[in-house]
PDB file of C-alpha atoms in Angstrom:
ATOM      1  CA  GLY Q 288       9.995  15.190  37.457  1.00  0.00           C
ATOM      2  CA  ILE Q 289      12.441  14.248  34.751  1.00  0.00           C
ATOM      3  CA  THR Q 290      15.389  15.424  36.842  1.00  0.00           C
ATOM      4  CA  ALA Q 291      14.809  12.635  39.359  1.00  0.00           C
ATOM      5  CA  ILE Q 292      15.083   9.966  36.650  1.00  0.00           C
ATOM      6  CA  GLU Q 293      18.115  11.619  35.060  1.00  0.00           C
ATOM      7  CA  ASP Q 294      19.993  11.530  38.346  1.00  0.00           C
ATOM      8  CA  ALA Q 295      18.629   8.255  39.709  1.00  0.00           C
ATOM      9  CA  LEU Q 296      22.082   6.645  39.855  1.00  0.00           C
ATOM     10  CA  ASN Q 297      24.037   9.594  41.248  1.00  0.00           C
ATOM     11  CA  ASP Q 298      24.147   8.253  44.801  1.00  0.00           C
ATOM     12  CA  GLN Q 299      25.232   4.790  43.616  1.00  0.00           C
ATOM     13  CA  ILE Q 300      28.227   5.881  41.538  1.00  0.00           C
ATOM     14  CA  TYR Q 301      31.542   7.038  42.981  1.00  0.00           C
ATOM     15  CA  LEU Q 302      34.152   8.804  40.903  1.00  0.00           C
ATOM     16  CA  TYR Q 303      37.715   9.066  42.216  1.00  0.00           C
ATOM     17  CA  PRO Q 304      40.190  10.637  42.315  1.00  0.00           C
ATOM     18  CA  ASN Q 305      38.495  13.911  41.414  1.00  0.00           C
ATOM     19  CA  PRO Q 306      40.275  16.123  40.367  1.00  0.00           C
ATOM     20  CA  ALA Q 307      42.217  13.536  38.380  1.00  0.00           C
ATOM     21  CA  LYS Q 308      45.241  13.421  36.098  1.00  0.00           C
ATOM     22  CA  ASP Q 309      45.910  10.214  34.129  1.00  0.00           C
ATOM     23  CA  LYS Q 310      43.149   7.877  35.274  1.00  0.00           C
ATOM     24  CA  VAL Q 311      39.881   7.919  37.105  1.00  0.00           C
ATOM     25  CA  TYR Q 312      37.857   5.094  38.617  1.00  0.00           C
ATOM     26  CA  LEU Q 313      34.116   4.638  38.407  1.00  0.00           C
ATOM     27  CA  LYS Q 314      32.861   2.533  41.286  1.00  0.00           C
ATOM     28  CA  THR Q 315      29.320   1.211  41.450  1.00  0.00           C
ATOM     29  CA  GLN Q 316      27.388  -1.132  43.666  1.00  0.00           C
ATOM     30  CA  ASN Q 317      25.472  -3.987  42.044  1.00  0.00           C
ATOM     31  CA  LEU Q 318      24.209  -1.992  39.085  1.00  0.00           C
ATOM     32  CA  GLY Q 319      25.091  -4.630  36.482  1.00  0.00           C
ATOM     33  CA  LYS Q 320      26.060  -3.476  33.020  1.00  0.00           C
ATOM     34  CA  LEU Q 321      26.473   0.273  32.587  1.00  0.00           C
ATOM     35  CA  THR Q 322      27.119   2.340  29.507  1.00  0.00           C
ATOM     36  CA  TYR Q 323      29.023   5.589  29.856  1.00  0.00           C
ATOM     37  CA  GLN Q 324      29.682   8.700  27.808  1.00  0.00           C
ATOM     38  CA  VAL Q 325      32.259  11.354  28.594  1.00  0.00           C
ATOM     39  CA  TYR Q 326      31.432  14.893  27.462  1.00  0.00           C
ATOM     40  CA  ASP Q 327      33.917  17.738  27.199  1.00  0.00           C
ATOM     41  CA  GLY Q 328      33.166  21.340  28.135  1.00  0.00           C
ATOM     42  CA  LEU Q 329      31.492  21.940  24.774  1.00  0.00           C
ATOM     43  CA  GLY Q 330      29.094  19.040  25.209  1.00  0.00           C
ATOM     44  CA  LYS Q 331      30.866  16.807  22.685  1.00  0.00           C
ATOM     45  CA  ILE Q 332      31.181  13.089  23.396  1.00  0.00           C
ATOM     46  CA  ILE Q 333      34.909  12.298  23.597  1.00  0.00           C
ATOM     47  CA  ALA Q 334      34.678   8.745  24.948  1.00  0.00           C
ATOM     48  CA  GLU Q 335      32.041   6.092  25.398  1.00  0.00           C
ATOM     49  CA  GLY Q 336      31.776   2.444  26.243  1.00  0.00           C
ATOM     50  CA  GLU Q 337      30.349  -0.006  28.697  1.00  0.00           C
ATOM     51  CA  PHE Q 338      31.479  -1.953  31.690  1.00  0.00           C
ATOM     52  CA  ASN Q 339      30.101  -4.653  33.893  1.00  0.00           C
ATOM     53  CA  GLY Q 340      31.200  -4.883  37.463  1.00  0.00           C
ATOM     54  CA  GLU Q 341      32.150  -2.925  40.491  1.00  0.00           C
ATOM     55  CA  THR Q 342      35.090  -0.748  39.465  1.00  0.00           C
ATOM     56  CA  TYR Q 343      36.057   0.577  36.039  1.00  0.00           C
ATOM     57  CA  GLU Q 344      39.297   2.373  35.209  1.00  0.00           C
ATOM     58  CA  LEU Q 345      38.952   5.213  32.703  1.00  0.00           C
ATOM     59  CA  ASP Q 346      42.147   6.400  31.016  1.00  0.00           C
ATOM     60  CA  THR Q 347      42.221  10.205  31.028  1.00  0.00           C
ATOM     61  CA  GLN Q 348      45.847  10.763  29.930  1.00  0.00           C
ATOM     62  CA  LYS Q 349      44.801  12.386  26.639  1.00  0.00           C
ATOM     63  CA  TYR Q 350      42.246  14.714  28.207  1.00  0.00           C
ATOM     64  CA  ALA Q 351      43.129  18.390  28.402  1.00  0.00           C
ATOM     65  CA  GLY Q 352      42.758  20.124  31.741  1.00  0.00           C
ATOM     66  CA  GLY Q 353      39.211  21.233  32.458  1.00  0.00           C
ATOM     67  CA  LEU Q 354      35.720  20.155  33.376  1.00  0.00           C
ATOM     68  CA  TYR Q 355      34.058  17.043  31.939  1.00  0.00           C
ATOM     69  CA  MET Q 356      30.716  15.349  32.469  1.00  0.00           C
ATOM     70  CA  ILE Q 357      30.330  11.583  32.652  1.00  0.00           C
ATOM     71  CA  ARG Q 358      26.847  10.242  31.987  1.00  0.00           C
ATOM     72  CA  LEU Q 359      26.085   6.668  32.974  1.00  0.00           C
ATOM     73  CA  MET Q 360      23.035   4.594  32.148  1.00  0.00           C
ATOM     74  CA  ASP Q 361      21.979   1.188  33.431  1.00  0.00           C
ATOM     75  CA  SER Q 362      20.046  -1.461  31.508  1.00  0.00           C
ATOM     76  CA  ASN Q 363      16.726  -0.051  32.786  1.00  0.00           C
ATOM     77  CA  GLY Q 364      17.422   3.424  31.423  1.00  0.00           C
ATOM     78  CA  ASN Q 365      18.222   5.001  34.802  1.00  0.00           C
ATOM     79  CA  MET Q 366      20.906   7.665  34.498  1.00  0.00           C
ATOM     80  CA  GLY Q 367      23.551   9.300  36.597  1.00  0.00           C
ATOM     81  CA  ASN Q 368      25.727  12.309  35.860  1.00  0.00           C
ATOM     82  CA  LYS Q 369      29.101  12.990  37.420  1.00  0.00           C
ATOM     83  CA  LYS Q 370      31.357  16.025  36.986  1.00  0.00           C
ATOM     84  CA  LEU Q 371      35.040  15.273  36.493  1.00  0.00           C
ATOM     85  CA  ILE Q 372      37.867  17.782  36.765  1.00  0.00           C
ATOM     86  CA  ILE Q 373      41.160  17.048  34.988  1.00  0.00           C
ATOM     87  CA  THR Q 374      44.223  18.929  36.173  1.00  0.00           C
ATOM     88  CA  ARG Q 375      47.378  19.357  34.118  1.00  0.00           C
TER      89      ARG Q 375
END
């Protein structure tokens, strides 16, 4: 079903540390260029961008404490979703 495609990248993306405070790293394996969007608890996009490579550092200093969702998409349209917890 659609869920399988939505979460195709989940096993290939690592998010750490989680819970996080000031920064979080997205680590991938040979996925090429990825775009990302960070959603807050209300479903609003608060950050987006793209990166190419193995490890990307995301600055979370301005994020309030709480639960966030990071959606990643590769150049073929495969997606992954990761939950991120920010502690303050």
